[in-house]
mmCIF file of N, CA and C in Angstrom:
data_model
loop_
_atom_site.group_PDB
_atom_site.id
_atom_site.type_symbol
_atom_site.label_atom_id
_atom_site.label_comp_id
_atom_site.label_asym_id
_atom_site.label_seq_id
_atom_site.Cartn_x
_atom_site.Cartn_y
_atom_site.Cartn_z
ATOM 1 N N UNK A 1 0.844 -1.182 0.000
ATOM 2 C CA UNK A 1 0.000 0.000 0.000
ATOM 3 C C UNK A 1 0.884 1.238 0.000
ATOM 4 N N UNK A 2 0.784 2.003 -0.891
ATOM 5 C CA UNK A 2 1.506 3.549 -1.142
ATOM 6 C C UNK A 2 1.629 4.625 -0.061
ATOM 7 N N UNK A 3 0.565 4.387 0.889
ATOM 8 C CA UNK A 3 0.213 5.674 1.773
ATOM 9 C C UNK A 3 0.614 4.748 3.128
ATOM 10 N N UNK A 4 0.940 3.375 3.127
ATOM 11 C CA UNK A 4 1.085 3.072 4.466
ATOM 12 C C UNK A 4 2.480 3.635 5.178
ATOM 13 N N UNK A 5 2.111 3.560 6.586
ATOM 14 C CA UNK A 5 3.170 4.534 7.658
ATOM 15 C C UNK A 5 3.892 3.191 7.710
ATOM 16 N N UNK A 6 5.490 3.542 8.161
ATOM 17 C CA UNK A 6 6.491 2.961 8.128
ATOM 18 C C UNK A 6 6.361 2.196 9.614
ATOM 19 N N UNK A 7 5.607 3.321 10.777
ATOM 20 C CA UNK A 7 5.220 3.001 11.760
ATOM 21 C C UNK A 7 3.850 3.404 12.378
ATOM 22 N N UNK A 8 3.318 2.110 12.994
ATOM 23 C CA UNK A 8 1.770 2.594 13.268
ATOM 24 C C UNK A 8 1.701 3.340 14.338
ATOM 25 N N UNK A 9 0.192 3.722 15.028
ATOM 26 C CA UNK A 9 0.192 5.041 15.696
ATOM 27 C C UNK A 9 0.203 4.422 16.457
ATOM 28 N N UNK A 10 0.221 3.166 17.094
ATOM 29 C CA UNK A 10 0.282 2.724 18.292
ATOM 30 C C UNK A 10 1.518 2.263 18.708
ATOM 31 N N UNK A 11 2.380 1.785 17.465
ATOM 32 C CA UNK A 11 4.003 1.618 17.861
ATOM 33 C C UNK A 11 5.026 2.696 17.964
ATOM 34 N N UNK A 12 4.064 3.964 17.035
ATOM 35 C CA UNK A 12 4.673 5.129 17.736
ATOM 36 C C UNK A 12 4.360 5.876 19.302
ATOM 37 N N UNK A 13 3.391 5.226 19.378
ATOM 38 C CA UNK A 13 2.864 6.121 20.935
ATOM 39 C C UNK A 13 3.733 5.236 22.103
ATOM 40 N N UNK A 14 4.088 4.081 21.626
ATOM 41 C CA UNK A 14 4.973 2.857 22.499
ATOM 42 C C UNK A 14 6.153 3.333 22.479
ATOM 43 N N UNK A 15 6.985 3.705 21.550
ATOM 44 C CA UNK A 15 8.340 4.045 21.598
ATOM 45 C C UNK A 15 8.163 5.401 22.138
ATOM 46 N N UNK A 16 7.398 6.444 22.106
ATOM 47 C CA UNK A 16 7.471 7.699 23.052
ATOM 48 C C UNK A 16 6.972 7.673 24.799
ATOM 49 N N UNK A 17 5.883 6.448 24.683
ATOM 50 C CA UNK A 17 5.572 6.120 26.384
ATOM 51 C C UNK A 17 7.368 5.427 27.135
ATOM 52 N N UNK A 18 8.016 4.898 25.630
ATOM 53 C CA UNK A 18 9.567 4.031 26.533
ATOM 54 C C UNK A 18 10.501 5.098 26.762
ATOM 55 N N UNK A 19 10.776 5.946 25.707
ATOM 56 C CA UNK A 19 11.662 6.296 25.856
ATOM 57 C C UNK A 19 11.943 8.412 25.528
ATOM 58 N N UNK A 20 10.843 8.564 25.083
ATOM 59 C CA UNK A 20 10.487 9.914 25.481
ATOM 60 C C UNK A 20 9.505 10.056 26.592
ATOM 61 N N UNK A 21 9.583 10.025 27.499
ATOM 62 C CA UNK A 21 8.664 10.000 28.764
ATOM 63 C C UNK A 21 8.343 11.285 28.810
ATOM 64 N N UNK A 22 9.162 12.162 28.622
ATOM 65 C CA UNK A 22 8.486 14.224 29.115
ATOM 66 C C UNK A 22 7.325 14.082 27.851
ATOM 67 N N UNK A 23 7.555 13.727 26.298
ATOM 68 C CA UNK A 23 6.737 14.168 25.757
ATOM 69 C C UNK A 23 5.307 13.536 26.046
ATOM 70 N N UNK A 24 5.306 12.125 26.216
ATOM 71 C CA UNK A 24 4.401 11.754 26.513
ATOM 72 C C UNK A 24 3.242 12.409 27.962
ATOM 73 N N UNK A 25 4.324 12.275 28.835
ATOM 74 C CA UNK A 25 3.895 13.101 29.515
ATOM 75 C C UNK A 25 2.929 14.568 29.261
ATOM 76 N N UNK A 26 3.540 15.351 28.559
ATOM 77 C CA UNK A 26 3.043 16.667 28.163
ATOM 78 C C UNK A 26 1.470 16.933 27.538
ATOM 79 N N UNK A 27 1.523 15.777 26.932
ATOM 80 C CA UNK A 27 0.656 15.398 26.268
ATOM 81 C C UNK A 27 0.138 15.036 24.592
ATOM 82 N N UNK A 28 0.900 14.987 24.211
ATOM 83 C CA UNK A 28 1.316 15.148 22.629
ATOM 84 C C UNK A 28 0.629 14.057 22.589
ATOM 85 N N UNK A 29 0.138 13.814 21.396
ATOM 86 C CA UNK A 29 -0.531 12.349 20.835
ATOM 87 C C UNK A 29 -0.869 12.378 19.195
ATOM 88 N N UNK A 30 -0.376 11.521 19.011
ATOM 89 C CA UNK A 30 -0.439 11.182 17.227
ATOM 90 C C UNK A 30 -1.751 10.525 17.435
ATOM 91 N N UNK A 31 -2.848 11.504 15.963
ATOM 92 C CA UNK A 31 -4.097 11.207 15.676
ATOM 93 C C UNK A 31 -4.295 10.020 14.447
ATOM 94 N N UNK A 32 -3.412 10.535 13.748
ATOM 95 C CA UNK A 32 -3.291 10.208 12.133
ATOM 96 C C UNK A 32 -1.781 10.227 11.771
ATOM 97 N N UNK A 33 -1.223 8.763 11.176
ATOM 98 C CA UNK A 33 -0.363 8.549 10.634
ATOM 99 C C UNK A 33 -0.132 7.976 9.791
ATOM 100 N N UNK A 34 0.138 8.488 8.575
ATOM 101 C CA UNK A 34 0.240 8.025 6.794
ATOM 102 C C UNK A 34 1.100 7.805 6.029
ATOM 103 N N UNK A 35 2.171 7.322 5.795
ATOM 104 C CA UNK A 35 3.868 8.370 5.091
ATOM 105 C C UNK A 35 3.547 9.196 4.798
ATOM 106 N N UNK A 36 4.358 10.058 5.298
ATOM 107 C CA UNK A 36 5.091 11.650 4.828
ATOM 108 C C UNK A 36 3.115 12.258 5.709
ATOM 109 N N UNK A 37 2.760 12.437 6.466
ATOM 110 C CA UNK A 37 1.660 12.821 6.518
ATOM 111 C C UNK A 37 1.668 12.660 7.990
ATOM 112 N N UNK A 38 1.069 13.597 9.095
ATOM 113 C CA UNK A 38 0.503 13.214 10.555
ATOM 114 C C UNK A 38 -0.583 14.168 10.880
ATOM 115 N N UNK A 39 -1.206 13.760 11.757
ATOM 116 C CA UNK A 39 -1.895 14.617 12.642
ATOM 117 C C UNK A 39 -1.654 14.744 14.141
ATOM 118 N N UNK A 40 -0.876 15.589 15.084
ATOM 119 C CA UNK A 40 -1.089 15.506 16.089
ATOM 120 C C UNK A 40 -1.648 16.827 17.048
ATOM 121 N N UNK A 41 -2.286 16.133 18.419
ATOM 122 C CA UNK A 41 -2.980 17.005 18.794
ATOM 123 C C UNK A 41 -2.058 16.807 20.480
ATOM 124 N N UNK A 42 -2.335 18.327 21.081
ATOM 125 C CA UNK A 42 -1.759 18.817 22.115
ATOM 126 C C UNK A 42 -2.840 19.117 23.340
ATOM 127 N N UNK A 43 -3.634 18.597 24.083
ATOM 128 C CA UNK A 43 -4.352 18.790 24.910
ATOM 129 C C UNK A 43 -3.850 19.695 25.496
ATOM 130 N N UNK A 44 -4.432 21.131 25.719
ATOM 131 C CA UNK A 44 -3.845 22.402 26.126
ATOM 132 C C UNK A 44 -4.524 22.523 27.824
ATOM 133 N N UNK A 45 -3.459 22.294 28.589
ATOM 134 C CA UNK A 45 -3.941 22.532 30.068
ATOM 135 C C UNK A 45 -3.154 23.460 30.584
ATOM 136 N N UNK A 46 -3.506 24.134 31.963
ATOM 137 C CA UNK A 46 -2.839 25.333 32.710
ATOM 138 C C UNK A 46 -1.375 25.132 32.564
ATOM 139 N N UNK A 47 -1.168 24.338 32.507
ATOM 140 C CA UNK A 47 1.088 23.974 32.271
ATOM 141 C C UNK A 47 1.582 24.146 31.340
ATOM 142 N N UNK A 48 0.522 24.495 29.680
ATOM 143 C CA UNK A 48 0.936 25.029 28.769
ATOM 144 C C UNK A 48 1.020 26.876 28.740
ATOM 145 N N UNK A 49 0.115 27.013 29.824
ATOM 146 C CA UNK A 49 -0.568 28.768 29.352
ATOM 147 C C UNK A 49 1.054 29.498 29.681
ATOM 148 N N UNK A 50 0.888 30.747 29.233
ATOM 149 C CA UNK A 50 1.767 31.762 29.482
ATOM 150 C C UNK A 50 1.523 32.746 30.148
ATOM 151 N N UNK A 51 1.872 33.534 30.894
ATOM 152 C CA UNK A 51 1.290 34.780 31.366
ATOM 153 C C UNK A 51 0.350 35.249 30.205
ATOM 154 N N UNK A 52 -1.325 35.587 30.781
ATOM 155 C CA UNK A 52 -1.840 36.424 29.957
ATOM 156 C C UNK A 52 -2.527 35.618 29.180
ATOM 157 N N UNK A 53 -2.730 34.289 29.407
ATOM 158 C CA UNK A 53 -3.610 33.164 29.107
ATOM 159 C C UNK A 53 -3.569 32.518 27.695
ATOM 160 N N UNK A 54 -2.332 32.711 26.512
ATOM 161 C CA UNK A 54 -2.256 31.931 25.773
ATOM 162 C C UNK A 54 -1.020 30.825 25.896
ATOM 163 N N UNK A 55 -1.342 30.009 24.668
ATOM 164 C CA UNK A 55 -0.108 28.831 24.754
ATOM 165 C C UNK A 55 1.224 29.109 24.537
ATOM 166 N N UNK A 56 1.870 28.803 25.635
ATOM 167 C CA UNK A 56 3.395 29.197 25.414
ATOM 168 C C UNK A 56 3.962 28.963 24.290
ATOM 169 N N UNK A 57 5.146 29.380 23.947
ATOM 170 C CA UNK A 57 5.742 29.262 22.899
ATOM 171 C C UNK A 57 6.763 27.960 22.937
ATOM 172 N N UNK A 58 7.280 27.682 24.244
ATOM 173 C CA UNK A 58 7.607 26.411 24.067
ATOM 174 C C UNK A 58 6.752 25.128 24.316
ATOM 175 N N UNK A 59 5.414 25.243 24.156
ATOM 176 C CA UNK A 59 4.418 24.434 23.948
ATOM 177 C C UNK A 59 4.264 24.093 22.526
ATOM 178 N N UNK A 60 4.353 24.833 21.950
ATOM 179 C CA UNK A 60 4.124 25.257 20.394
ATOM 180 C C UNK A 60 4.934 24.505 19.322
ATOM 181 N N UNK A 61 6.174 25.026 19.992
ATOM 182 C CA UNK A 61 7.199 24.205 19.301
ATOM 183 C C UNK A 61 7.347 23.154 19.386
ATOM 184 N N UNK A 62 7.821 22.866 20.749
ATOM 185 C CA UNK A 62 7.215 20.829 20.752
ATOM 186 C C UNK A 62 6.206 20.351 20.208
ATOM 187 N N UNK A 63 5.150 20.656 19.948
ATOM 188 C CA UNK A 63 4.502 20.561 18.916
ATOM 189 C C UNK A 63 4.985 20.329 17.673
ATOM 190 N N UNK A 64 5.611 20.898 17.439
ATOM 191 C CA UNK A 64 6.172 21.216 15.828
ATOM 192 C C UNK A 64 7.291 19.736 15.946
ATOM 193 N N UNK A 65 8.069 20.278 16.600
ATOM 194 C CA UNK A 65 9.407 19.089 16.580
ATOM 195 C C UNK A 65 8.677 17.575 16.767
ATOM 196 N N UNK A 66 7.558 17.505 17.435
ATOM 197 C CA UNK A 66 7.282 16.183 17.954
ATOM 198 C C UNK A 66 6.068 15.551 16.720
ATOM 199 N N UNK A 67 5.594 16.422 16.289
ATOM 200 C CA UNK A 67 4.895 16.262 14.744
ATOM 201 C C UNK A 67 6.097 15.845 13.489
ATOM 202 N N UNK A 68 7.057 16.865 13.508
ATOM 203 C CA UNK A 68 8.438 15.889 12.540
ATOM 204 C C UNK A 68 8.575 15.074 12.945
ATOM 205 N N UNK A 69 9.114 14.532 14.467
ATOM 206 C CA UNK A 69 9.601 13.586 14.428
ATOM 207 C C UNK A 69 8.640 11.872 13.925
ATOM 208 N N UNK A 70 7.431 11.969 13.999
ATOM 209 C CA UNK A 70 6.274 11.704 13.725
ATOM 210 C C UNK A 70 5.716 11.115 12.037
ATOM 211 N N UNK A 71 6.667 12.313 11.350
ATOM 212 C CA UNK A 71 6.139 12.365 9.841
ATOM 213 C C UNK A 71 7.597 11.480 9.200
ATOM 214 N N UNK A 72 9.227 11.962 10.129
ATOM 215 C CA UNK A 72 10.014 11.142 9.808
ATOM 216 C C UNK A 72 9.857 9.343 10.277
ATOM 217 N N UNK A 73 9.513 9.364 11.169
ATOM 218 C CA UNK A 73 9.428 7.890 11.549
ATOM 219 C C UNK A 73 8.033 7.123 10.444
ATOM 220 N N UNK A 74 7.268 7.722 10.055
ATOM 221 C CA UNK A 74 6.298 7.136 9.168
ATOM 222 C C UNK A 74 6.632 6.739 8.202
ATOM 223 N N UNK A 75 8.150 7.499 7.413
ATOM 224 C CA UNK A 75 8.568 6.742 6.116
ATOM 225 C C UNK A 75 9.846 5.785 6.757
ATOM 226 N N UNK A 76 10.352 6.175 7.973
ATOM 227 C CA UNK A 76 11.647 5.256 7.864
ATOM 228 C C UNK A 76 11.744 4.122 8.722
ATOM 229 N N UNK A 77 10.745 4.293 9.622
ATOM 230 C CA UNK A 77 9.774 3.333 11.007
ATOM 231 C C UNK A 77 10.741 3.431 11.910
ATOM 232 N N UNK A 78 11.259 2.934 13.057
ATOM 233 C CA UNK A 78 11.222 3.010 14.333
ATOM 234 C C UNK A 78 12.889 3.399 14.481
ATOM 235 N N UNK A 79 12.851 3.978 14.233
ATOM 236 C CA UNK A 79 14.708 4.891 14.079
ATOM 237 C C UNK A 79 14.762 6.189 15.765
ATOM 238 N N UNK A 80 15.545 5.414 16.542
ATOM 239 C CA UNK A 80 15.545 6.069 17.940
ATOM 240 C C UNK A 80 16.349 7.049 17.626
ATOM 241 N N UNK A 81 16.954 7.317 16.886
ATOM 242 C CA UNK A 81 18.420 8.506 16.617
ATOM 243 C C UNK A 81 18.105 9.132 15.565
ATOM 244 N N UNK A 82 16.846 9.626 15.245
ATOM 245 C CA UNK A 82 16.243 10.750 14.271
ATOM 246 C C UNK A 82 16.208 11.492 15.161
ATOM 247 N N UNK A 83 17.300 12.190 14.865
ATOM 248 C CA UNK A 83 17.227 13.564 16.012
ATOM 249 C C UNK A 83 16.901 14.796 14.926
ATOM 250 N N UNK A 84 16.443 16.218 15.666
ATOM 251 C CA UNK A 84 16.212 17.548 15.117
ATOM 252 C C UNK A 84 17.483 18.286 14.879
ATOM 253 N N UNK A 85 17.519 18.711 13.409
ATOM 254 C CA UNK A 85 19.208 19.593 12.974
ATOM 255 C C UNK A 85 18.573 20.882 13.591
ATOM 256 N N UNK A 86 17.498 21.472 13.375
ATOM 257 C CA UNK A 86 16.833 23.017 12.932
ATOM 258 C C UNK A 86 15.766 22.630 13.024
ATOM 259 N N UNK A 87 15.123 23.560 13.852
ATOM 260 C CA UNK A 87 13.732 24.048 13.984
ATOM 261 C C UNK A 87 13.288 25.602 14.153
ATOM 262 N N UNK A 88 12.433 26.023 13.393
ATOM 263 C CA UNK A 88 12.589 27.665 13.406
ATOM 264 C C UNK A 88 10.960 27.990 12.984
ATOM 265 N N UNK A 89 10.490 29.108 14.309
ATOM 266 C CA UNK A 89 9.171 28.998 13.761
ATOM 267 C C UNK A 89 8.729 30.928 13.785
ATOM 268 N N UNK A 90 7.646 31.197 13.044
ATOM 269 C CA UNK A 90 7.510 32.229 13.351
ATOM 270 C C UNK A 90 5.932 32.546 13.978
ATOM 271 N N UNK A 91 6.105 32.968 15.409
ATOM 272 C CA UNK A 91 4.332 32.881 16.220
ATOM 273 C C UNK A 91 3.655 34.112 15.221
ATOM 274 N N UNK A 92 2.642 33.565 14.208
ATOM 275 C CA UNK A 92 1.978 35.246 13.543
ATOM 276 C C UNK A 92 0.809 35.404 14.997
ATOM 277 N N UNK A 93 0.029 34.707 15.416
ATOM 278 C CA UNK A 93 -1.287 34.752 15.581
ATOM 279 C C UNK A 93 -1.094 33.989 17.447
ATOM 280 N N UNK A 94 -1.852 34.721 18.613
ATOM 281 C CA UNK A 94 -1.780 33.810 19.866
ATOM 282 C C UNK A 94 -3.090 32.954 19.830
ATOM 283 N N UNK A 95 -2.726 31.476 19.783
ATOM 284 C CA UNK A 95 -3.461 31.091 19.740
ATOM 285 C C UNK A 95 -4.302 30.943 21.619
ATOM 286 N N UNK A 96 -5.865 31.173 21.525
ATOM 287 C CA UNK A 96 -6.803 30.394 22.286
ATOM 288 C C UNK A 96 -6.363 28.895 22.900
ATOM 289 N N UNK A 97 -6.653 29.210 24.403
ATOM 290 C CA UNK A 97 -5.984 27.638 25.491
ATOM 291 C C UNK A 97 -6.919 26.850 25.248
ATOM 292 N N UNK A 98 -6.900 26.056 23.976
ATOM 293 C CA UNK A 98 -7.390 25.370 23.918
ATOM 294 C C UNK A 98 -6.947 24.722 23.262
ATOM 295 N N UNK A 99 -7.313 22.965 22.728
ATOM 296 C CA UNK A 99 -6.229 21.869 21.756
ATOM 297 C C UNK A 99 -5.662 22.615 21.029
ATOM 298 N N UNK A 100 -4.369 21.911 20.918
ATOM 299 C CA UNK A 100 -3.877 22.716 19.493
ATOM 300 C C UNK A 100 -3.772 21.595 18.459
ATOM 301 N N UNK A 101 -3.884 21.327 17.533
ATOM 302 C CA UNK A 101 -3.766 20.310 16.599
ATOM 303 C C UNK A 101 -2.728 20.488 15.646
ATOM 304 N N UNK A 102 -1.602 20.097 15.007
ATOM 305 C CA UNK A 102 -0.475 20.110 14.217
ATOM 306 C C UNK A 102 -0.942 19.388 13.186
ATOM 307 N N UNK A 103 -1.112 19.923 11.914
ATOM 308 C CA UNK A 103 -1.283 18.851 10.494
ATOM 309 C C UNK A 103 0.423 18.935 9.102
ATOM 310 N N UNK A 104 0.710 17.913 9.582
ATOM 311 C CA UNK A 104 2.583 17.568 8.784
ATOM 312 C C UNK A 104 2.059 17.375 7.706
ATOM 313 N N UNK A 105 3.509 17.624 7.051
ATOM 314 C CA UNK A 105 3.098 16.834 5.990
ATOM 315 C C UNK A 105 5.117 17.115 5.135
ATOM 316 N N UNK A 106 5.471 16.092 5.198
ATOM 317 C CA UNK A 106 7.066 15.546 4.753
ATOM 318 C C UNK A 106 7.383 15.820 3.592
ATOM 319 N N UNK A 107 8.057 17.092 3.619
ATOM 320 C CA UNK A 107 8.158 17.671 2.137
ATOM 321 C C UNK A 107 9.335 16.996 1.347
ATOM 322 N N UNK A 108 10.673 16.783 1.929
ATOM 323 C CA UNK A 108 11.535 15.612 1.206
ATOM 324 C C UNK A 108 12.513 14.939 2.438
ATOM 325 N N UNK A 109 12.447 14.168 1.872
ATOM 326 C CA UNK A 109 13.134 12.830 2.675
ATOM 327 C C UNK A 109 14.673 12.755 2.411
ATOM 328 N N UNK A 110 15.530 12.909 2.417
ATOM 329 C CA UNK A 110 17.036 12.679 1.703
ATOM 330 C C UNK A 110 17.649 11.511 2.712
ATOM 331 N N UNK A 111 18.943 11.010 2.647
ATOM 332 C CA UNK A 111 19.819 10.128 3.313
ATOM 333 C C UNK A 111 20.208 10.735 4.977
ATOM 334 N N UNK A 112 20.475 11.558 4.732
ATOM 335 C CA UNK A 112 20.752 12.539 6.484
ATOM 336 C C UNK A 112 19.852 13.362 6.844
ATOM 337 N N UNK A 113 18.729 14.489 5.781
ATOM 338 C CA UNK A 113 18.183 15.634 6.677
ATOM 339 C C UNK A 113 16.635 15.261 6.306
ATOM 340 N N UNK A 114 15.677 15.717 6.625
ATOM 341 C CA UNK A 114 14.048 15.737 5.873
ATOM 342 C C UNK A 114 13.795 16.916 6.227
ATOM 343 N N UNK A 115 12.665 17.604 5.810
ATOM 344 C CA UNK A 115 12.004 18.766 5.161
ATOM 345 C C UNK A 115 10.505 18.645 6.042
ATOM 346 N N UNK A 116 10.109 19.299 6.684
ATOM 347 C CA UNK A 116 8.444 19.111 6.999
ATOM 348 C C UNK A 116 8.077 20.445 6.866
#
């Protein structure tokens, strides 16, 4: 099948309950996983807010990084040493404390870096 994930959402939620414990913790959770494709969502509680009642910015980003890491493991499956080179984001808009949902999507894949 063309669109199948390299790893399913439940063998990814297993390797982050073993061995990423903060993220799991935090709350991150993969909805949807496809190659090159994810959905994850961030249950937004008082430990995300910032002064002034929106989602922090390092809420945000883990988000982001933990959605790549997510969209890379779907084409290459269960690779513990896909680590992040660069991550760089720009906040336009504060979002409302409420879920935040991340939709990936794996723009190129190469031998050492990927693209989301």
């Amino acid at each position: 099948m063309k669109n199948a994930s390299a790893i399913t959402v439940e063998d990814f939620n297993a390797l982050i309950r073993e061995e990423l414990p903060f993220a799991w913790e935090q709350g991150f959770r993969v909805e949807r996983l496809v190659a090159g494709e994810a959905t994850v969502r961030l249950p937004v509680d008082q430990a995300h807010l910032r002064p002034g009642g929106t989602v922090s910015g390092p809420a945000m980003m883990g988000l982001a990084d933990y959605t790549m890491y997510a969209l890379v493991l779907s084409r290459i499956g269960r690779v513990k040493m896909a680590v992040t080179t660069n991550l760089n984001a720009n906040f336009l808009r504060l979002p409302a404390p409420r879920d935040l949902i991340a939709e990936g999507r794996l723009l190129k894949l190469g031998r050492r870096l990927a693209y989301g």
